[in-house]
């Protein structure tokens, strides 16, 4: 006879060394909510949610629904001062050991920051960190990591920044970093890496915007780099690389725009193997417009055909029945026709030379 023992579903499985602590420190007309760990664990765990809010602030920290083994420090820290709002959502993940998945939100002076962290499956020795540093009436949103990578948003003085990071499958030793540095009433959006890659890649999206600028950087279905540096009421858009490549590539799109300029750089739809440097550079200053479209590779050579200009032959001279000589008017017509013929030959010659 078989005896069946019913089992209850377990939402969490952890092994050892965890301590689940929720700390809420709130002063002066603040609101803080900390929701901690629906999990089944054994002993000695340290899953800590810390919310420190001062002076009419609001902070919400939601922590870890996860399956993990040992020796993890999954910490959500929200430090908000002076009429700020911060939300930090941490780690739905499956991971093995020795990980430091930390979401840090530091907001001062009427700012808003949202950091959403790590839905991921990873092996070991990863540092998945989301950092949002916002000052003086700024707004920043950072969405992090379905893999091992880092989203950093540094925003000052009435700015808005949004960084969306990496849905990817990768093995180890990767540094997929999205950095948004925005100052003085700027807007920046950086969307990073949907990719499948092996190892030792540096997929970095950098947006540096100052003084009422707008920048949008869309990055990497492979290993490459999009850099947008915009100053003084500029607009820049960089769209990067949908490509299949193997290793050791530096596919870089650089847009440097100053003083009310517009630049658009569209980069590489390509299939390539290794050791390539496909770089699109647009440097625009003082109310200029530039468009650079780069490398749809798998192409052969440049081919061009120049159509020759038509050649106008002169009309035959018309003679009088009673005279064998042309009068003055007929002679001037002939001179005009010969001049036109000479000009046509010169034009055709210069066309082929150029």
mmCIF file of C-alpha atoms in Angstrom, residues 8-347:
data_model
loop_
_atom_site.group_PDB
_atom_site.id
_atom_site.type_symbol
_atom_site.label_atom_id
_atom_site.label_comp_id
_atom_site.label_asym_id
_atom_site.label_seq_id
_atom_site.Cartn_x
_atom_site.Cartn_y
_atom_site.Cartn_z
ATOM 1 C CA UNK A 8 2.530 22.529 0.939
ATOM 2 C CA UNK A 9 4.006 24.719 -1.823
ATOM 3 C CA UNK A 10 7.030 26.670 -0.648
ATOM 4 C CA UNK A 11 7.378 30.181 -1.989
ATOM 5 C CA UNK A 12 10.937 30.542 -0.774
ATOM 6 C CA UNK A 13 13.802 28.206 -0.213
ATOM 7 C CA UNK A 14 16.915 29.326 1.580
ATOM 8 C CA UNK A 15 19.597 27.388 3.321
ATOM 9 C CA UNK A 16 21.330 29.276 6.067
ATOM 10 C CA UNK A 17 22.834 32.483 7.399
ATOM 11 C CA UNK A 18 19.883 34.886 6.932
ATOM 12 C CA UNK A 19 18.451 37.571 9.272
ATOM 13 C CA UNK A 20 15.270 39.304 7.996
ATOM 14 C CA UNK A 21 15.037 42.749 9.572
ATOM 15 C CA UNK A 22 12.758 45.661 8.638
ATOM 16 C CA UNK A 23 13.822 49.048 9.976
ATOM 17 C CA UNK A 24 11.716 52.175 9.514
ATOM 18 C CA UNK A 25 13.007 55.492 10.862
ATOM 19 C CA UNK A 26 10.608 58.330 10.091
ATOM 20 C CA UNK A 27 10.614 61.919 11.408
ATOM 21 C CA UNK A 28 8.508 65.088 10.907
ATOM 22 C CA UNK A 29 5.247 64.301 9.037
ATOM 23 C CA UNK A 30 6.632 61.448 6.949
ATOM 24 C CA UNK A 31 5.197 58.273 5.568
ATOM 25 C CA UNK A 32 7.130 55.058 5.262
ATOM 26 C CA UNK A 33 6.048 51.547 4.412
ATOM 27 C CA UNK A 34 8.345 48.580 4.545
ATOM 28 C CA UNK A 35 7.123 45.195 3.331
ATOM 29 C CA UNK A 36 9.437 42.315 4.062
ATOM 30 C CA UNK A 37 10.088 38.758 3.067
ATOM 31 C CA UNK A 38 7.466 36.116 2.279
ATOM 32 C CA UNK A 39 9.921 33.275 2.527
ATOM 33 C CA UNK A 40 10.826 29.959 4.109
ATOM 34 C CA UNK A 41 14.312 30.012 5.546
ATOM 35 C CA UNK A 42 16.343 28.089 8.065
ATOM 36 C CA UNK A 43 18.530 30.307 10.197
ATOM 37 C CA UNK A 44 20.963 33.191 10.465
ATOM 38 C CA UNK A 45 19.724 35.334 7.563
ATOM 39 C CA UNK A 46 20.267 39.072 7.209
ATOM 40 C CA UNK A 47 17.694 40.432 4.731
ATOM 41 C CA UNK A 48 17.424 44.044 5.799
ATOM 42 C CA UNK A 49 15.170 46.825 4.515
ATOM 43 C CA UNK A 50 16.129 50.248 5.823
ATOM 44 C CA UNK A 51 13.988 53.343 5.294
ATOM 45 C CA UNK A 52 15.289 56.628 6.689
ATOM 46 C CA UNK A 53 12.940 59.495 5.898
ATOM 47 C CA UNK A 54 12.985 63.066 7.220
ATOM 48 C CA UNK A 55 10.837 66.210 6.742
ATOM 49 C CA UNK A 56 7.583 65.410 4.858
ATOM 50 C CA UNK A 57 8.920 62.510 2.808
ATOM 51 C CA UNK A 58 7.464 59.302 1.501
ATOM 52 C CA UNK A 59 9.392 56.092 1.104
ATOM 53 C CA UNK A 60 8.373 52.545 0.287
ATOM 54 C CA UNK A 61 10.711 49.594 0.361
ATOM 55 C CA UNK A 62 9.618 46.120 -0.732
ATOM 56 C CA UNK A 63 12.091 43.323 -0.147
ATOM 57 C CA UNK A 64 13.096 39.908 -1.242
ATOM 58 C CA UNK A 65 10.940 37.090 -2.638
ATOM 59 C CA UNK A 66 13.851 34.892 -3.599
ATOM 60 C CA UNK A 67 15.519 31.498 -3.707
ATOM 61 C CA UNK A 68 19.130 31.651 -2.592
ATOM 62 C CA UNK A 69 21.719 29.456 -0.939
ATOM 63 C CA UNK A 70 24.117 31.202 1.386
ATOM 64 C CA UNK A 71 26.142 34.242 2.352
ATOM 65 C CA UNK A 72 24.011 36.863 0.595
ATOM 66 C CA UNK A 73 23.571 40.517 1.456
ATOM 67 C CA UNK A 74 20.400 41.696 -0.310
ATOM 68 C CA UNK A 75 19.848 45.147 1.126
ATOM 69 C CA UNK A 76 17.440 47.907 0.096
ATOM 70 C CA UNK A 77 18.364 51.314 1.462
ATOM 71 C CA UNK A 78 16.219 54.423 1.021
ATOM 72 C CA UNK A 79 17.551 57.701 2.397
ATOM 73 C CA UNK A 80 15.207 60.604 1.690
ATOM 74 C CA UNK A 81 15.312 64.177 3.032
ATOM 75 C CA UNK A 82 13.192 67.351 2.635
ATOM 76 C CA UNK A 83 9.885 66.627 0.832
ATOM 77 C CA UNK A 84 11.143 63.723 -1.261
ATOM 78 C CA UNK A 85 9.632 60.530 -2.548
ATOM 79 C CA UNK A 86 11.534 57.310 -3.011
ATOM 80 C CA UNK A 87 10.474 53.786 -3.863
ATOM 81 C CA UNK A 88 12.806 50.828 -3.857
ATOM 82 C CA UNK A 89 11.670 47.365 -4.933
ATOM 83 C CA UNK A 90 14.179 44.577 -4.471
ATOM 84 C CA UNK A 91 15.168 41.183 -5.667
ATOM 85 C CA UNK A 92 12.938 38.453 -7.130
ATOM 86 C CA UNK A 93 15.819 36.194 -8.012
ATOM 87 C CA UNK A 94 17.388 32.762 -8.129
ATOM 88 C CA UNK A 95 21.067 32.876 -7.243
ATOM 89 C CA UNK A 96 23.732 30.707 -5.693
ATOM 90 C CA UNK A 97 26.218 32.455 -3.457
ATOM 91 C CA UNK A 98 28.408 35.432 -2.647
ATOM 92 C CA UNK A 99 26.175 38.077 -4.225
ATOM 93 C CA UNK A 100 25.759 41.725 -3.303
ATOM 94 C CA UNK A 101 22.449 42.891 -4.820
ATOM 95 C CA UNK A 102 21.984 46.354 -3.378
ATOM 96 C CA UNK A 103 19.481 49.080 -4.266
ATOM 97 C CA UNK A 104 20.415 52.502 -2.935
ATOM 98 C CA UNK A 105 18.220 55.586 -3.284
ATOM 99 C CA UNK A 106 19.588 58.880 -1.962
ATOM 100 C CA UNK A 107 17.217 61.775 -2.581
ATOM 101 C CA UNK A 108 17.369 65.349 -1.243
ATOM 102 C CA UNK A 109 15.252 68.535 -1.575
ATOM 103 C CA UNK A 110 11.874 67.822 -3.246
ATOM 104 C CA UNK A 111 13.047 64.913 -5.381
ATOM 105 C CA UNK A 112 11.482 61.734 -6.617
ATOM 106 C CA UNK A 113 13.356 58.509 -7.168
ATOM 107 C CA UNK A 114 12.249 54.993 -8.001
ATOM 108 C CA UNK A 115 14.572 52.031 -8.088
ATOM 109 C CA UNK A 116 13.385 48.578 -9.132
ATOM 110 C CA UNK A 117 15.896 45.786 -8.715
ATOM 111 C CA UNK A 118 16.865 42.375 -9.869
ATOM 112 C CA UNK A 119 14.650 39.686 -11.432
ATOM 113 C CA UNK A 120 17.529 37.414 -12.285
ATOM 114 C CA UNK A 121 19.075 33.991 -12.506
ATOM 115 C CA UNK A 122 22.798 34.172 -11.870
ATOM 116 C CA UNK A 123 25.617 32.019 -10.612
ATOM 117 C CA UNK A 124 28.120 33.705 -8.335
ATOM 118 C CA UNK A 125 30.303 36.687 -7.518
ATOM 119 C CA UNK A 126 27.961 39.301 -9.010
ATOM 120 C CA UNK A 127 27.488 42.917 -7.995
ATOM 121 C CA UNK A 128 24.070 44.090 -9.221
ATOM 122 C CA UNK A 129 23.737 47.596 -7.852
ATOM 123 C CA UNK A 130 21.160 50.280 -8.619
ATOM 124 C CA UNK A 131 22.132 53.734 -7.404
ATOM 125 C CA UNK A 132 19.903 56.793 -7.681
ATOM 126 C CA UNK A 133 21.316 60.097 -6.438
ATOM 127 C CA UNK A 134 18.909 62.975 -6.966
ATOM 128 C CA UNK A 135 19.132 66.555 -5.658
ATOM 129 C CA UNK A 136 17.009 69.749 -5.916
ATOM 130 C CA UNK A 137 13.579 69.031 -7.457
ATOM 131 C CA UNK A 138 14.671 66.132 -9.644
ATOM 132 C CA UNK A 139 13.020 62.985 -10.840
ATOM 133 C CA UNK A 140 14.868 59.758 -11.470
ATOM 134 C CA UNK A 141 13.710 56.262 -12.282
ATOM 135 C CA UNK A 142 16.051 53.316 -12.454
ATOM 136 C CA UNK A 143 14.878 49.854 -13.476
ATOM 137 C CA UNK A 144 17.506 47.212 -12.977
ATOM 138 C CA UNK A 145 18.851 43.892 -13.847
ATOM 139 C CA UNK A 146 17.418 40.719 -15.200
ATOM 140 C CA UNK A 147 21.132 39.904 -15.214
ATOM 141 C CA UNK A 148 24.391 41.055 -13.662
ATOM 142 C CA UNK A 149 24.860 44.717 -14.463
ATOM 143 C CA UNK A 150 24.597 48.167 -12.949
ATOM 144 C CA UNK A 151 22.260 51.139 -13.478
ATOM 145 C CA UNK A 152 23.442 54.484 -12.143
ATOM 146 C CA UNK A 153 21.335 57.646 -12.286
ATOM 147 C CA UNK A 154 22.824 60.916 -11.035
ATOM 148 C CA UNK A 155 20.435 63.834 -11.479
ATOM 149 C CA UNK A 156 20.710 67.419 -10.160
ATOM 150 C CA UNK A 157 18.599 70.626 -10.346
ATOM 151 C CA UNK A 158 15.105 69.955 -11.777
ATOM 152 C CA UNK A 159 16.111 67.078 -14.035
ATOM 153 C CA UNK A 160 14.447 63.935 -15.215
ATOM 154 C CA UNK A 161 16.284 60.714 -15.913
ATOM 155 C CA UNK A 162 15.104 57.219 -16.710
ATOM 156 C CA UNK A 163 17.401 54.251 -17.029
ATOM 157 C CA UNK A 164 16.102 50.848 -18.096
ATOM 158 C CA UNK A 165 18.584 48.010 -17.948
ATOM 159 C CA UNK A 166 19.401 44.636 -19.295
ATOM 160 C CA UNK A 167 17.116 41.701 -20.093
ATOM 161 C CA UNK A 168 19.867 39.334 -21.100
ATOM 162 C CA UNK A 169 21.381 35.887 -20.914
ATOM 163 C CA UNK A 170 25.066 35.949 -20.090
ATOM 164 C CA UNK A 171 27.623 33.833 -18.302
ATOM 165 C CA UNK A 172 30.119 35.725 -16.198
ATOM 166 C CA UNK A 173 32.435 38.673 -15.737
ATOM 167 C CA UNK A 174 30.262 41.234 -17.516
ATOM 168 C CA UNK A 175 30.012 44.931 -16.847
ATOM 169 C CA UNK A 176 26.753 46.150 -18.419
ATOM 170 C CA UNK A 177 26.440 49.643 -17.033
ATOM 171 C CA UNK A 178 23.915 52.374 -17.805
ATOM 172 C CA UNK A 179 24.955 55.789 -16.533
ATOM 173 C CA UNK A 180 22.745 58.869 -16.729
ATOM 174 C CA UNK A 181 24.225 62.147 -15.490
ATOM 175 C CA UNK A 182 21.810 65.035 -15.928
ATOM 176 C CA UNK A 183 22.076 68.609 -14.621
ATOM 177 C CA UNK A 184 19.901 71.772 -14.784
ATOM 178 C CA UNK A 185 16.423 71.006 -16.188
ATOM 179 C CA UNK A 186 17.472 68.144 -18.457
ATOM 180 C CA UNK A 187 15.828 65.000 -19.643
ATOM 181 C CA UNK A 188 17.668 61.788 -20.354
ATOM 182 C CA UNK A 189 16.490 58.289 -21.158
ATOM 183 C CA UNK A 190 18.791 55.324 -21.476
ATOM 184 C CA UNK A 191 17.520 51.909 -22.517
ATOM 185 C CA UNK A 192 20.019 49.094 -22.275
ATOM 186 C CA UNK A 193 20.891 45.645 -23.432
ATOM 187 C CA UNK A 194 18.591 42.831 -24.566
ATOM 188 C CA UNK A 195 21.387 40.442 -25.399
ATOM 189 C CA UNK A 196 22.860 36.978 -25.353
ATOM 190 C CA UNK A 197 26.587 37.073 -24.717
ATOM 191 C CA UNK A 198 29.313 34.955 -23.218
ATOM 192 C CA UNK A 199 31.861 36.763 -21.086
ATOM 193 C CA UNK A 200 34.163 39.710 -20.545
ATOM 194 C CA UNK A 201 31.900 42.284 -22.199
ATOM 195 C CA UNK A 202 31.559 45.969 -21.426
ATOM 196 C CA UNK A 203 28.176 47.181 -22.698
ATOM 197 C CA UNK A 204 27.946 50.729 -21.440
ATOM 198 C CA UNK A 205 25.374 53.430 -22.177
ATOM 199 C CA UNK A 206 26.414 56.885 -21.031
ATOM 200 C CA UNK A 207 24.195 59.950 -21.231
ATOM 201 C CA UNK A 208 25.680 63.237 -20.023
ATOM 202 C CA UNK A 209 23.263 66.127 -20.439
ATOM 203 C CA UNK A 210 23.555 69.694 -19.113
ATOM 204 C CA UNK A 211 21.414 72.878 -19.271
ATOM 205 C CA UNK A 212 17.929 72.131 -20.658
ATOM 206 C CA UNK A 213 18.965 69.275 -22.938
ATOM 207 C CA UNK A 214 17.269 66.164 -24.137
ATOM 208 C CA UNK A 215 19.089 62.945 -24.844
ATOM 209 C CA UNK A 216 17.872 59.473 -25.666
ATOM 210 C CA UNK A 217 20.179 56.518 -25.939
ATOM 211 C CA UNK A 218 18.947 53.087 -26.980
ATOM 212 C CA UNK A 219 21.535 50.418 -26.506
ATOM 213 C CA UNK A 220 22.803 47.064 -27.385
ATOM 214 C CA UNK A 221 21.278 43.866 -28.536
ATOM 215 C CA UNK A 222 24.963 42.930 -28.469
ATOM 216 C CA UNK A 223 28.228 44.075 -26.923
ATOM 217 C CA UNK A 224 28.846 47.678 -27.890
ATOM 218 C CA UNK A 225 28.712 51.183 -26.499
ATOM 219 C CA UNK A 226 26.437 54.196 -27.044
ATOM 220 C CA UNK A 227 27.703 57.537 -25.774
ATOM 221 C CA UNK A 228 25.657 60.732 -25.905
ATOM 222 C CA UNK A 229 27.201 63.972 -24.622
ATOM 223 C CA UNK A 230 24.855 66.927 -25.020
ATOM 224 C CA UNK A 231 25.186 70.480 -23.642
ATOM 225 C CA UNK A 232 23.121 73.725 -23.782
ATOM 226 C CA UNK A 233 19.617 73.112 -25.180
ATOM 227 C CA UNK A 234 20.590 70.276 -27.508
ATOM 228 C CA UNK A 235 18.876 67.181 -28.720
ATOM 229 C CA UNK A 236 20.687 63.962 -29.457
ATOM 230 C CA UNK A 237 19.442 60.499 -30.290
ATOM 231 C CA UNK A 238 21.694 57.504 -30.636
ATOM 232 C CA UNK A 239 20.312 54.155 -31.748
ATOM 233 C CA UNK A 240 22.742 51.291 -31.519
ATOM 234 C CA UNK A 241 23.539 47.896 -32.818
ATOM 235 C CA UNK A 242 21.133 45.048 -33.533
ATOM 236 C CA UNK A 243 23.853 42.590 -34.419
ATOM 237 C CA UNK A 244 25.254 39.112 -34.090
ATOM 238 C CA UNK A 245 28.917 39.078 -33.142
ATOM 239 C CA UNK A 246 31.331 36.908 -31.253
ATOM 240 C CA UNK A 247 33.862 38.727 -29.121
ATOM 241 C CA UNK A 248 36.220 41.633 -28.585
ATOM 242 C CA UNK A 249 34.239 44.218 -30.527
ATOM 243 C CA UNK A 250 34.124 47.939 -29.964
ATOM 244 C CA UNK A 251 31.055 49.236 -31.811
ATOM 245 C CA UNK A 252 30.786 52.766 -30.533
ATOM 246 C CA UNK A 253 28.358 55.529 -31.461
ATOM 247 C CA UNK A 254 29.469 58.930 -30.217
ATOM 248 C CA UNK A 255 27.334 62.040 -30.463
ATOM 249 C CA UNK A 256 28.866 65.273 -29.177
ATOM 250 C CA UNK A 257 26.495 68.187 -29.604
ATOM 251 C CA UNK A 258 26.802 71.735 -28.222
ATOM 252 C CA UNK A 259 24.704 74.949 -28.401
ATOM 253 C CA UNK A 260 21.235 74.256 -29.845
ATOM 254 C CA UNK A 261 22.265 71.431 -32.168
ATOM 255 C CA UNK A 262 20.559 68.337 -33.395
ATOM 256 C CA UNK A 263 22.378 65.113 -34.108
ATOM 257 C CA UNK A 264 21.162 61.640 -34.931
ATOM 258 C CA UNK A 265 23.441 58.652 -35.187
ATOM 259 C CA UNK A 266 22.134 55.275 -36.292
ATOM 260 C CA UNK A 267 24.579 52.427 -35.912
ATOM 261 C CA UNK A 268 25.398 48.973 -37.073
ATOM 262 C CA UNK A 269 22.950 46.279 -38.174
ATOM 263 C CA UNK A 270 25.661 43.756 -38.855
ATOM 264 C CA UNK A 271 26.940 40.222 -38.606
ATOM 265 C CA UNK A 272 30.626 40.142 -37.725
ATOM 266 C CA UNK A 273 33.092 37.920 -35.973
ATOM 267 C CA UNK A 274 35.696 39.660 -33.850
ATOM 268 C CA UNK A 275 38.108 42.532 -33.318
ATOM 269 C CA UNK A 276 36.062 45.171 -35.122
ATOM 270 C CA UNK A 277 35.935 48.889 -34.472
ATOM 271 C CA UNK A 278 32.780 50.245 -36.112
ATOM 272 C CA UNK A 279 32.572 53.814 -34.900
ATOM 273 C CA UNK A 280 30.159 56.584 -35.860
ATOM 274 C CA UNK A 281 31.216 60.029 -34.689
ATOM 275 C CA UNK A 282 29.065 63.133 -34.996
ATOM 276 C CA UNK A 283 30.549 66.393 -33.698
ATOM 277 C CA UNK A 284 28.199 69.331 -34.159
ATOM 278 C CA UNK A 285 28.537 72.882 -32.796
ATOM 279 C CA UNK A 286 26.505 76.138 -32.965
ATOM 280 C CA UNK A 287 23.021 75.488 -34.381
ATOM 281 C CA UNK A 288 24.026 72.675 -36.718
ATOM 282 C CA UNK A 289 22.292 69.568 -37.887
ATOM 283 C CA UNK A 290 24.100 66.322 -38.545
ATOM 284 C CA UNK A 291 22.905 62.854 -39.412
ATOM 285 C CA UNK A 292 25.217 59.878 -39.542
ATOM 286 C CA UNK A 293 23.980 56.470 -40.643
ATOM 287 C CA UNK A 294 26.455 53.661 -40.137
ATOM 288 C CA UNK A 295 27.318 50.217 -41.311
ATOM 289 C CA UNK A 296 24.753 47.804 -42.673
ATOM 290 C CA UNK A 297 27.538 45.299 -43.227
ATOM 291 C CA UNK A 298 27.666 42.258 -45.422
ATOM 292 C CA UNK A 299 28.225 44.543 -48.392
ATOM 293 C CA UNK A 300 30.643 44.257 -51.284
ATOM 294 C CA UNK A 301 32.012 47.477 -52.721
ATOM 295 C CA UNK A 302 30.932 50.914 -53.751
ATOM 296 C CA UNK A 303 29.525 51.000 -57.230
ATOM 297 C CA UNK A 304 28.475 54.155 -59.007
ATOM 298 C CA UNK A 305 27.472 55.168 -62.503
ATOM 299 C CA UNK A 306 27.718 58.722 -63.794
ATOM 300 C CA UNK A 307 25.406 59.562 -66.645
ATOM 301 C CA UNK A 308 27.177 61.770 -69.195
ATOM 302 C CA UNK A 309 25.732 65.197 -69.857
ATOM 303 C CA UNK A 310 24.028 65.667 -73.213
ATOM 304 C CA UNK A 311 26.186 67.193 -75.950
ATOM 305 C CA UNK A 312 24.515 69.813 -78.101
ATOM 306 C CA UNK A 313 25.856 69.922 -81.669
ATOM 307 C CA UNK A 314 25.546 73.185 -83.589
ATOM 308 C CA UNK A 315 23.046 73.574 -86.350
ATOM 309 C CA UNK A 316 24.507 73.607 -89.882
ATOM 310 C CA UNK A 317 24.993 77.139 -91.182
ATOM 311 C CA UNK A 318 22.152 78.502 -93.288
ATOM 312 C CA UNK A 319 23.340 80.362 -96.382
ATOM 313 C CA UNK A 320 21.520 82.848 -98.544
ATOM 314 C CA UNK A 321 20.595 81.707 -102.042
ATOM 315 C CA UNK A 322 22.196 84.844 -103.530
ATOM 316 C CA UNK A 323 25.322 84.893 -101.333
ATOM 317 C CA UNK A 324 28.094 82.427 -100.470
ATOM 318 C CA UNK A 325 28.971 84.331 -97.241
ATOM 319 C CA UNK A 326 27.087 84.316 -93.982
ATOM 320 C CA UNK A 327 25.768 87.584 -92.708
ATOM 321 C CA UNK A 328 26.697 88.934 -89.240
ATOM 322 C CA UNK A 329 23.684 87.415 -87.497
ATOM 323 C CA UNK A 330 24.423 83.905 -88.829
ATOM 324 C CA UNK A 331 28.064 84.257 -87.737
ATOM 325 C CA UNK A 332 27.025 85.197 -84.183
ATOM 326 C CA UNK A 333 24.720 82.173 -84.080
ATOM 327 C CA UNK A 334 27.609 79.912 -85.112
ATOM 328 C CA UNK A 335 29.851 81.408 -82.417
ATOM 329 C CA UNK A 336 27.180 80.753 -79.798
ATOM 330 C CA UNK A 337 26.779 77.161 -80.904
ATOM 331 C CA UNK A 338 30.529 76.501 -80.813
ATOM 332 C CA UNK A 339 30.803 78.062 -77.341
ATOM 333 C CA UNK A 340 27.965 75.830 -76.131
ATOM 334 C CA UNK A 341 29.696 72.788 -77.607
ATOM 335 C CA UNK A 342 32.994 73.689 -75.916
ATOM 336 C CA UNK A 343 31.243 74.202 -72.557
ATOM 337 C CA UNK A 344 29.528 70.813 -72.868
ATOM 338 C CA UNK A 345 32.821 69.004 -73.477
ATOM 339 C CA UNK A 346 34.478 70.783 -70.536
ATOM 340 C CA UNK A 347 31.524 69.906 -68.267
#
